[in-house]
Short mmCIF file of C-alpha atoms in Angstrom, two decimals:
data_model
loop_
_atom_site.label_atom_id
_atom_site.label_comp_id
_atom_site.label_asym_id
_atom_site.label_seq_id
_atom_site.Cartn_x
_atom_site.Cartn_y
_atom_site.Cartn_z
CA UNK Q 268 0.00 0.00 0.00
CA UNK Q 269 1.38 3.42 -0.97
CA UNK Q 270 1.75 6.24 1.53
CA UNK Q 271 -1.21 8.18 0.15
CA UNK Q 272 -3.51 5.16 0.09
CA UNK Q 273 -2.56 4.31 3.67
CA UNK Q 274 -3.07 7.92 4.71
CA UNK Q 275 -6.52 7.98 3.15
CA UNK Q 276 -7.43 4.73 4.91
CA UNK Q 277 -6.18 6.05 8.26
CA UNK Q 278 -8.07 9.33 7.85
CA UNK Q 279 -11.28 7.48 7.02
CA UNK Q 280 -10.76 5.30 10.09
CA UNK Q 281 -10.25 8.37 12.26
CA UNK Q 282 -13.42 9.93 10.85
CA UNK Q 283 -15.38 6.73 11.44
CA UNK Q 284 -14.14 6.65 15.04
CA UNK Q 285 -15.31 10.23 15.57
CA UNK Q 286 -11.82 11.63 16.14
CA UNK Q 287 -12.23 14.04 13.22
CA UNK Q 288 -15.13 14.88 10.95
CA UNK Q 289 -15.42 13.38 7.45
CA UNK Q 290 -14.97 16.86 5.98
CA UNK Q 291 -11.73 17.35 7.92
CA UNK Q 292 -10.52 13.94 6.76
CA UNK Q 293 -11.19 14.84 3.12
CA UNK Q 294 -9.47 18.23 3.42
CA UNK Q 295 -6.45 16.73 5.20
CA UNK Q 296 -6.03 14.11 2.50
CA UNK Q 297 -6.41 16.65 -0.31
CA UNK Q 298 -3.78 18.87 1.33
CA UNK Q 299 -1.29 16.00 1.59
CA UNK Q 300 -2.07 14.63 -1.87
CA UNK Q 301 -1.69 18.02 -3.56
CA UNK Q 302 1.99 18.13 -2.56
CA UNK Q 303 2.83 15.40 -5.12
CA UNK Q 304 4.48 16.31 -8.39
CA UNK Q 305 1.77 16.24 -11.08
CA UNK Q 306 -0.89 15.86 -8.38
CA UNK Q 307 -3.23 18.14 -10.35
CA UNK Q 308 -2.86 16.08 -13.52
CA UNK Q 309 -5.77 13.87 -14.45
CA UNK Q 310 -5.96 11.28 -17.22
CA UNK Q 311 -7.36 13.89 -19.61
CA UNK Q 312 -4.42 16.18 -18.86
CA UNK Q 313 -1.89 13.47 -19.76
CA UNK Q 314 -3.79 12.82 -22.99
CA UNK Q 315 -3.70 16.55 -23.68
CA UNK Q 316 0.07 16.62 -23.11
CA UNK Q 317 0.52 13.72 -25.54
CA UNK Q 318 -1.69 15.61 -28.00
CA UNK Q 319 0.65 18.59 -27.77
CA UNK Q 320 3.63 16.34 -28.50
CA UNK Q 321 1.91 14.83 -31.54
CA UNK Q 322 0.96 18.29 -32.81
CA UNK Q 323 4.62 19.33 -32.52
CA UNK Q 324 5.75 16.26 -34.44
CA UNK Q 325 3.05 16.83 -37.07
CA UNK Q 326 4.17 20.40 -37.66
CA UNK Q 327 7.75 19.19 -38.07
CA UNK Q 328 6.74 16.56 -40.61
CA UNK Q 329 4.60 18.97 -42.65
CA UNK Q 330 7.37 21.56 -42.71
CA UNK Q 331 9.98 18.95 -43.64
CA UNK Q 332 7.84 17.68 -46.54
CA UNK Q 333 7.49 21.17 -48.03
CA UNK Q 334 10.85 22.52 -46.92
CA UNK Q 335 12.34 23.28 -50.32
CA UNK Q 336 9.24 25.23 -51.39
CA UNK Q 337 9.48 27.72 -48.52
CA UNK Q 338 11.79 30.75 -48.63
CA UNK Q 339 14.25 31.55 -45.85
CA UNK Q 340 12.51 34.74 -44.72
CA UNK Q 341 9.15 33.01 -44.86
CA UNK Q 342 10.48 30.14 -42.76
CA UNK Q 343 11.73 32.38 -39.94
CA UNK Q 344 8.71 34.66 -40.14
CA UNK Q 345 6.25 31.79 -39.99
CA UNK Q 346 8.07 30.30 -37.05
CA UNK Q 347 8.08 33.58 -35.09
CA UNK Q 348 4.39 34.14 -35.79
CA UNK Q 349 3.57 30.59 -34.72
CA UNK Q 350 5.75 30.86 -31.61
CA UNK Q 351 4.11 34.14 -30.59
CA UNK Q 352 0.64 32.73 -31.27
CA UNK Q 353 1.25 29.64 -29.16
CA UNK Q 354 2.59 31.73 -26.29
CA UNK Q 355 -0.39 34.07 -26.43
CA UNK Q 356 -2.82 31.13 -26.57
CA UNK Q 357 -1.20 29.51 -23.52
CA UNK Q 358 -1.64 32.71 -21.51
CA UNK Q 359 -5.24 33.24 -22.59
CA UNK Q 360 -6.28 29.60 -22.08
CA UNK Q 361 -4.39 29.02 -18.85
CA UNK Q 362 -7.59 28.25 -16.94
CA UNK Q 363 -8.55 25.52 -19.45
CA UNK Q 364 -6.10 22.61 -19.00
CA UNK Q 365 -7.46 20.57 -21.92
CA UNK Q 366 -6.27 23.33 -24.29
CA UNK Q 367 -3.42 24.89 -22.28
CA UNK Q 368 -1.45 21.69 -21.64
CA UNK Q 369 -0.94 20.66 -25.29
CA UNK Q 370 -0.10 24.28 -26.11
CA UNK Q 371 2.43 24.41 -23.26
CA UNK Q 372 3.99 21.21 -24.55
CA UNK Q 373 4.21 22.73 -28.02
CA UNK Q 374 5.65 25.96 -26.55
CA UNK Q 375 8.34 23.99 -24.71
CA UNK Q 376 9.55 22.21 -27.85
CA UNK Q 377 9.30 25.19 -30.20
CA UNK Q 378 12.63 26.84 -29.18
CA UNK Q 379 14.41 23.64 -30.24
CA UNK Q 380 12.63 23.82 -33.60
CA UNK Q 381 13.56 27.48 -34.00
CA UNK Q 382 17.21 26.90 -33.15
CA UNK Q 383 17.43 24.03 -35.62
CA UNK Q 384 15.67 26.10 -38.27
CA UNK Q 385 17.99 29.08 -37.79
CA UNK Q 386 21.10 26.88 -37.86
CA UNK Q 387 20.00 25.16 -41.05
CA UNK Q 388 19.08 28.36 -42.89
CA UNK Q 389 22.41 30.02 -42.15
CA UNK Q 390 24.49 26.80 -42.19
CA UNK Q 391 25.70 27.28 -38.63
CA UNK Q 392 27.83 24.77 -36.76
CA UNK Q 393 29.71 24.81 -33.50
CA UNK Q 394 29.47 23.58 -29.93
CA UNK Q 395 26.85 20.78 -29.77
CA UNK Q 396 25.82 21.72 -26.21
CA UNK Q 397 25.10 25.40 -26.86
CA UNK Q 398 21.75 24.93 -28.68
CA UNK Q 399 20.39 22.87 -25.78
CA UNK Q 400 21.45 25.48 -23.22
CA UNK Q 401 19.74 28.15 -25.33
CA UNK Q 402 16.65 25.93 -25.50
CA UNK Q 403 16.63 25.60 -21.71
CA UNK Q 404 17.10 29.36 -21.29
CA UNK Q 405 14.20 30.11 -23.64
CA UNK Q 406 12.00 27.57 -21.82
CA UNK Q 407 12.84 28.88 -18.34
CA UNK Q 408 10.22 31.69 -18.37
CA UNK Q 409 7.50 29.18 -19.20
CA UNK Q 410 8.73 26.88 -16.42
CA UNK Q 411 8.73 29.72 -13.88
CA UNK Q 412 5.42 31.35 -14.85
CA UNK Q 413 3.24 28.33 -15.58
CA UNK Q 414 0.85 27.26 -12.84
CA UNK Q 415 1.28 23.65 -13.91
CA UNK Q 416 4.47 21.65 -13.23
CA UNK Q 417 4.84 20.12 -16.71
CA UNK Q 418 7.09 22.80 -18.25
CA UNK Q 419 9.23 23.06 -15.10
CA UNK Q 420 9.65 19.31 -14.98
CA UNK Q 421 10.61 19.09 -18.67
CA UNK Q 422 13.06 22.00 -18.41
CA UNK Q 423 14.70 20.52 -15.31
CA UNK Q 424 15.09 17.16 -17.05
CA UNK Q 425 16.57 18.94 -20.07
CA UNK Q 426 19.13 20.74 -17.88
CA UNK Q 427 20.20 17.59 -16.06
CA UNK Q 428 20.44 15.66 -19.34
CA UNK Q 429 22.64 18.38 -20.86
CA UNK Q 430 24.74 18.45 -17.67
CA UNK Q 431 25.48 14.72 -17.85
CA UNK Q 432 26.02 14.67 -21.61
CA UNK Q 433 28.14 17.78 -21.69
CA UNK Q 434 30.39 17.23 -18.69
CA UNK Q 435 31.14 13.62 -19.61
CA UNK Q 436 32.11 14.64 -23.15
CA UNK Q 437 35.46 16.11 -24.17
CA UNK Q 438 34.75 18.60 -26.97
CA UNK Q 439 32.12 21.04 -25.74
CA UNK Q 440 31.68 24.07 -23.49
CA UNK Q 441 30.55 21.90 -20.54
CA UNK Q 442 33.25 19.27 -20.87
CA UNK Q 443 35.06 18.47 -17.63
CA UNK Q 444 36.88 15.30 -18.64
CA UNK Q 445 40.45 15.22 -19.85
CA UNK Q 446 40.29 11.85 -21.53
CA UNK Q 447 41.71 10.89 -24.91
CA UNK Q 448 44.94 12.74 -23.99
CA UNK Q 449 43.20 16.12 -23.91
CA UNK Q 450 44.35 18.75 -21.44
CA UNK Q 451 42.26 19.36 -18.32
CA UNK Q 452 39.32 21.64 -19.05
CA UNK Q 453 39.35 25.33 -17.98
CA UNK Q 454 37.84 26.57 -14.72
CA UNK Q 455 34.93 28.37 -16.38
CA UNK Q 456 33.62 24.98 -17.58
CA UNK Q 457 33.12 24.06 -13.92
CA UNK Q 458 31.35 27.36 -13.23
CA UNK Q 459 28.99 26.79 -16.16
CA UNK Q 460 28.35 23.16 -15.15
CA UNK Q 461 27.51 24.18 -11.58
CA UNK Q 462 25.21 26.89 -12.94
CA UNK Q 463 23.35 24.31 -15.02
CA UNK Q 464 23.13 22.06 -11.97
CA UNK Q 465 21.74 24.91 -9.85
CA UNK Q 466 19.21 25.83 -12.54
CA UNK Q 467 18.02 22.22 -12.67
CA UNK Q 468 17.48 22.31 -8.91
CA UNK Q 469 15.73 25.68 -8.98
CA UNK Q 470 13.32 24.78 -11.76
CA UNK Q 471 12.36 21.33 -10.48
CA UNK Q 472 8.70 21.57 -9.43
CA UNK Q 473 7.30 20.80 -6.00
CA UNK Q 474 8.86 20.79 -2.57
CA UNK Q 475 10.39 17.32 -2.79
CA UNK Q 476 14.11 17.50 -3.60
CA UNK Q 477 14.81 13.76 -3.82
CA UNK Q 478 15.13 13.48 -7.61
CA UNK Q 479 17.36 16.53 -8.25
CA UNK Q 480 19.45 15.73 -5.17
CA UNK Q 481 19.95 12.20 -6.41
CA UNK Q 482 20.84 13.43 -9.90
CA UNK Q 483 23.41 15.79 -8.36
CA UNK Q 484 24.90 13.10 -6.13
CA UNK Q 485 25.24 10.63 -9.01
CA UNK Q 486 26.74 13.33 -11.26
CA UNK Q 487 29.32 14.21 -8.59
CA UNK Q 488 30.24 10.54 -8.23
CA UNK Q 489 30.69 10.31 -12.01
CA UNK Q 490 33.00 13.32 -11.86
CA UNK Q 491 35.07 11.55 -9.19
CA UNK Q 492 35.24 8.31 -11.18
CA UNK Q 493 36.03 9.78 -14.60
CA UNK Q 494 39.18 11.59 -15.65
CA UNK Q 495 38.41 15.09 -14.36
CA UNK Q 496 40.20 17.63 -12.19
CA UNK Q 497 38.54 16.02 -9.14
CA UNK Q 498 39.21 12.38 -10.06
CA UNK Q 499 39.69 9.74 -7.38
CA UNK Q 500 41.45 6.48 -8.17
CA UNK Q 501 41.91 4.89 -4.75
CA UNK Q 502 39.31 2.15 -4.22
CA UNK Q 503 39.00 3.12 -0.57
CA UNK Q 504 38.28 6.77 -1.41
CA UNK Q 505 35.87 5.80 -4.19
CA UNK Q 506 33.93 3.55 -1.84
CA UNK Q 507 34.03 6.20 0.88
CA UNK Q 508 32.71 8.84 -1.54
CA UNK Q 509 30.01 6.57 -2.94
CA UNK Q 510 28.67 5.50 0.46
CA UNK Q 511 28.83 9.06 1.85
CA UNK Q 512 26.86 10.42 -1.11
CA UNK Q 513 24.33 7.58 -0.83
CA UNK Q 514 23.77 8.35 2.85
CA UNK Q 515 23.48 12.07 2.17
CA UNK Q 516 20.87 11.40 -0.51
CA UNK Q 517 19.01 9.03 1.78
CA UNK Q 518 18.90 11.41 4.74
CA UNK Q 519 18.16 14.60 2.80
CA UNK Q 520 16.17 13.28 -0.13
CA UNK Q 521 13.47 11.19 1.52
CA UNK Q 522 9.92 12.34 2.02
CA UNK Q 523 9.35 14.09 5.31
CA UNK Q 524 5.73 12.85 5.43
CA UNK Q 525 6.79 9.22 5.69
CA UNK Q 526 8.04 7.45 8.80
CA UNK Q 527 10.81 5.75 6.91
CA UNK Q 528 12.79 6.30 3.76
CA UNK Q 529 11.32 5.03 0.52
CA UNK Q 530 11.90 5.09 -3.17
CA UNK Q 531 15.14 5.54 -5.05
CA UNK Q 532 17.38 6.89 -2.20
CA UNK Q 533 16.73 3.79 -0.09
CA UNK Q 534 17.17 1.49 -3.09
CA UNK Q 535 20.51 3.09 -3.96
CA UNK Q 536 21.83 2.84 -0.38
CA UNK Q 537 20.71 -0.79 -0.06
CA UNK Q 538 22.22 -1.61 -3.45
CA UNK Q 539 25.52 0.04 -2.50
CA UNK Q 540 25.75 -2.00 0.70
CA UNK Q 541 24.80 -5.13 -1.25
CA UNK Q 542 27.61 -4.48 -3.75
CA UNK Q 543 30.08 -4.29 -0.85
CA UNK Q 544 29.26 -7.91 0.03
CA UNK Q 545 31.05 -8.97 -3.17
CA UNK Q 546 34.38 -7.72 -1.79
CA UNK Q 547 34.62 -11.28 -0.44
CA UNK Q 548 36.02 -12.16 -3.87
CA UNK Q 549 38.33 -9.14 -4.11
CA UNK Q 550 42.07 -9.60 -4.31
CA UNK Q 551 44.86 -6.97 -4.25
CA UNK Q 552 45.75 -5.85 -7.75
CA UNK Q 553 42.42 -6.92 -9.28
CA UNK Q 554 40.25 -4.56 -11.31
CA UNK Q 555 42.95 -1.93 -11.77
CA UNK Q 556 41.38 -0.52 -14.93
CA UNK Q 557 41.76 3.16 -14.04
CA UNK Q 558 44.88 5.16 -14.77
CA UNK Q 559 46.30 8.13 -12.96
CA UNK Q 560 46.26 9.05 -9.29
CA UNK Q 561 43.97 10.82 -6.87
CA UNK Q 562 43.78 14.59 -7.21
CA UNK Q 563 43.88 16.84 -4.17
CA UNK Q 564 40.46 18.29 -4.98
CA UNK Q 565 38.99 14.81 -5.38
CA UNK Q 566 40.33 13.73 -2.01
CA UNK Q 567 39.07 16.93 -0.38
CA UNK Q 568 35.58 16.45 -1.83
CA UNK Q 569 35.55 12.85 -0.62
CA UNK Q 570 36.50 13.83 2.93
CA UNK Q 571 33.98 16.68 2.83
CA UNK Q 572 31.24 14.23 1.77
CA UNK Q 573 32.25 11.93 4.64
CA UNK Q 574 32.14 14.77 7.16
CA UNK Q 575 28.80 15.99 5.80
CA UNK Q 576 27.28 12.51 6.01
CA UNK Q 577 28.44 11.95 9.61
CA UNK Q 578 27.31 15.42 10.73
CA UNK Q 579 23.94 14.84 9.06
CA UNK Q 580 23.55 11.53 10.88
CA UNK Q 581 24.32 13.23 14.18
CA UNK Q 582 22.00 16.23 13.77
CA UNK Q 583 19.19 15.11 11.46
CA UNK Q 584 16.46 12.52 11.95
CA UNK Q 585 17.29 9.29 10.17
CA UNK Q 586 15.09 8.17 7.27
CA UNK Q 587 15.83 4.44 7.28
CA UNK Q 588 13.47 2.92 9.85
CA UNK Q 589 10.24 4.04 11.57
CA UNK Q 590 10.68 6.85 14.03
CA UNK Q 591 11.46 5.93 17.61
CA UNK Q 592 14.42 6.13 19.97
CA UNK Q 593 15.58 2.54 19.50
CA UNK Q 594 15.00 2.54 15.75
CA UNK Q 595 16.80 5.87 15.47
CA UNK Q 596 19.93 4.52 17.16
CA UNK Q 597 19.89 1.34 15.07
CA UNK Q 598 19.38 3.21 11.79
CA UNK Q 599 22.09 5.76 12.48
CA UNK Q 600 24.44 2.97 13.48
CA UNK Q 601 23.77 1.05 10.27
CA UNK Q 602 24.21 4.14 8.11
CA UNK Q 603 27.44 5.13 9.87
CA UNK Q 604 28.79 1.57 9.64
CA UNK Q 605 28.05 1.45 5.89
CA UNK Q 606 30.31 4.49 5.46
CA UNK Q 607 33.08 3.78 7.93
CA UNK Q 608 33.69 0.20 6.84
CA UNK Q 609 35.23 1.66 3.67
CA UNK Q 610 38.32 2.40 5.78
CA UNK Q 611 39.07 -1.34 5.70
CA UNK Q 612 40.17 -0.93 2.08
CA UNK Q 613 42.95 1.54 2.88
CA UNK Q 614 45.45 -1.26 3.51
CA UNK Q 615 44.26 -3.04 0.33
CA UNK Q 616 44.66 -6.55 1.75
CA UNK Q 617 42.57 -9.60 0.92
CA UNK Q 618 41.78 -10.17 4.58
CA UNK Q 619 40.43 -6.66 5.16
CA UNK Q 620 38.31 -6.93 2.02
CA UNK Q 621 36.71 -10.11 3.37
CA UNK Q 622 36.02 -8.39 6.69
CA UNK Q 623 34.38 -5.55 4.75
CA UNK Q 624 32.15 -8.07 2.96
CA UNK Q 625 31.17 -9.72 6.24
CA UNK Q 626 30.26 -6.34 7.77
CA UNK Q 627 28.17 -5.48 4.70
CA UNK Q 628 26.28 -8.77 5.07
CA UNK Q 629 25.68 -8.04 8.76
CA UNK Q 630 24.40 -4.54 7.90
CA UNK Q 631 21.90 -5.98 5.42
CA UNK Q 632 20.81 -8.67 7.86
CA UNK Q 633 20.35 -6.13 10.66
CA UNK Q 634 18.49 -3.77 8.35
CA UNK Q 635 16.16 -6.53 7.14
CA UNK Q 636 15.48 -7.74 10.67
CA UNK Q 637 14.86 -4.18 11.88
CA UNK Q 638 12.37 -3.63 9.05
CA UNK Q 639 10.50 -6.81 9.98
CA UNK Q 640 10.43 -5.96 13.69
CA UNK Q 641 9.51 -2.32 13.02
CA UNK Q 642 6.84 -3.31 10.53
CA UNK Q 643 5.34 -5.79 12.98
CA UNK Q 644 5.20 -3.26 15.82
CA UNK Q 645 3.82 -0.46 13.61
CA UNK Q 646 1.45 -2.68 11.57
CA UNK Q 647 3.28 -1.70 8.37
CA UNK Q 648 2.96 -4.48 5.79
CA UNK Q 649 5.20 -2.66 3.31
CA UNK Q 650 8.04 -2.48 5.84
CA UNK Q 651 7.74 -6.20 6.58
CA UNK Q 652 7.94 -7.02 2.87
CA UNK Q 653 10.99 -4.79 2.53
CA UNK Q 654 12.80 -6.56 5.34
CA UNK Q 655 11.94 -10.00 3.98
CA UNK Q 656 13.14 -8.99 0.50
CA UNK Q 657 16.49 -7.70 1.79
CA UNK Q 658 17.17 -10.82 3.86
CA UNK Q 659 16.05 -13.13 1.06
CA UNK Q 660 18.23 -11.52 -1.61
CA UNK Q 661 21.23 -11.53 0.73
CA UNK Q 662 20.68 -15.18 1.71
CA UNK Q 663 20.27 -16.33 -1.89
CA UNK Q 664 23.43 -14.51 -2.98
CA UNK Q 665 25.48 -15.97 -0.15
CA UNK Q 666 24.07 -19.42 -0.91
CA UNK Q 667 25.33 -19.14 -4.48
CA UNK Q 668 28.72 -17.92 -3.19
CA UNK Q 669 29.10 -20.92 -0.89
CA UNK Q 670 27.53 -23.68 -2.97
CA UNK Q 671 28.07 -22.27 -6.46
CA UNK Q 672 30.94 -24.68 -7.03
CA UNK Q 673 28.45 -27.56 -6.79
CA UNK Q 674 26.63 -26.38 -9.94
CA UNK Q 675 28.69 -28.63 -12.19
CA UNK Q 676 26.22 -31.48 -12.62
CA UNK Q 677 22.52 -32.15 -12.98
CA UNK Q 678 22.26 -33.27 -9.36
CA UNK Q 679 23.85 -30.04 -8.24
CA UNK Q 680 21.24 -28.01 -10.06
CA UNK Q 681 18.44 -30.21 -8.65
CA UNK Q 682 19.78 -29.78 -5.11
CA UNK Q 683 20.04 -26.01 -5.57
CA UNK Q 684 16.55 -25.79 -7.02
CA UNK Q 685 15.07 -27.78 -4.13
CA UNK Q 686 16.92 -25.58 -1.64
CA UNK Q 687 15.58 -22.42 -3.28
CA UNK Q 688 12.06 -23.85 -3.35
CA UNK Q 689 12.22 -24.67 0.35
CA UNK Q 690 13.65 -21.24 1.12
CA UNK Q 691 10.88 -19.54 -0.86
CA UNK Q 692 8.21 -21.62 0.89
CA UNK Q 693 9.36 -20.90 4.43
CA UNK Q 694 10.08 -17.23 3.77
CA UNK Q 695 6.68 -16.66 2.20
CA UNK Q 696 5.00 -18.56 5.02
CA UNK Q 697 6.78 -16.48 7.63
CA UNK Q 698 6.00 -13.26 5.76
CA UNK Q 699 2.29 -14.09 5.60
CA UNK Q 700 2.26 -14.98 9.29
CA UNK Q 701 3.84 -11.63 10.21
CA UNK Q 702 1.40 -9.69 7.99
CA UNK Q 703 -1.54 -11.61 9.45
CA UNK Q 704 -0.35 -10.80 12.98
CA UNK Q 705 -0.24 -7.06 12.34
CA UNK Q 706 -3.77 -7.09 10.87
CA UNK Q 707 -5.32 -8.57 14.00
#
């Protein structure tokens, strides 16, 4: 059950018990539900948005079919008249979503059409990133002034897409990599990239910052991994940076209305801890595919991310388990352990890597058990399922690690299949028993 469905059920229960009136329950739910991105969009609105996209594509196809018959001045003039007309229609029909939404969609894509038209008429060429930045700049007023989140969402996605594409390239005004034997990129590239990142944050609609924060954290990690001025090559520092950024995203990017973290931030943190369990197979000197050494800026950013994550854990409420004094201590301990165990890689020995893998397995087991216990005490079926899933995936992976060498014959596969079937049976039986107990 999703958060909003559970909230609606709880509010109806409170109204039925006489704690609040039915009208108060309806208004409370509407207030909470309206905070979602695209909360005001109905099915007809999505159809209208798709209609706007198809209209845009239709105009492109018609123009392309008759392109050679149209003069250059007529092309630019027709485009400007059409662009102005669409903008005026959006403003006048703002109160009518069925008409305004397809027009807004058309308005958003029209700058790209105009830029392409202008470049083709005058045979322009140059930086491949520049037209997209101009497109985003021309779409920003629509994103800021529109009462609907569609344009803001599309513009923010455009900015983040250009940020990733540009900074990971090597021949454009956003390039930050120095691969293919190119010199390190100038400082103003970093200033422009950070400006694009900030604009993506500022234009993202709604109060929830999980998606842009996650995009920023992943982008920063890419900059540390790739050949940039802030590159990090030490496996210990890379792991330390990755886990610190995952914890920062989890603690700052989760919904404040929920008792525990959910969605992508939690999935990324859990996946990162799960990947650490495979250090059991790591050996010194393996996977040395990266060249170069750590940069001072990269190391400083890594240590800053570590400090920020630990300070956040100390001062901010955790978003891993349901609220409560015991759960808070357990969650903060698990999050801190997931970061600090990266220090075991600084001596780069096979023994320390195995210890790291064992700790990661213990973190997952403790997290899964805490979810099950917390879900049972708070009657949260979703939390119970999460805990069962984490423990099951961890157990199955470790089973394959231990008994994988037996999969060399038909009997080995039969034995493994029977073991998995038994595991699935008992886990599902236990999960149903726990869910049934919380419903009583």
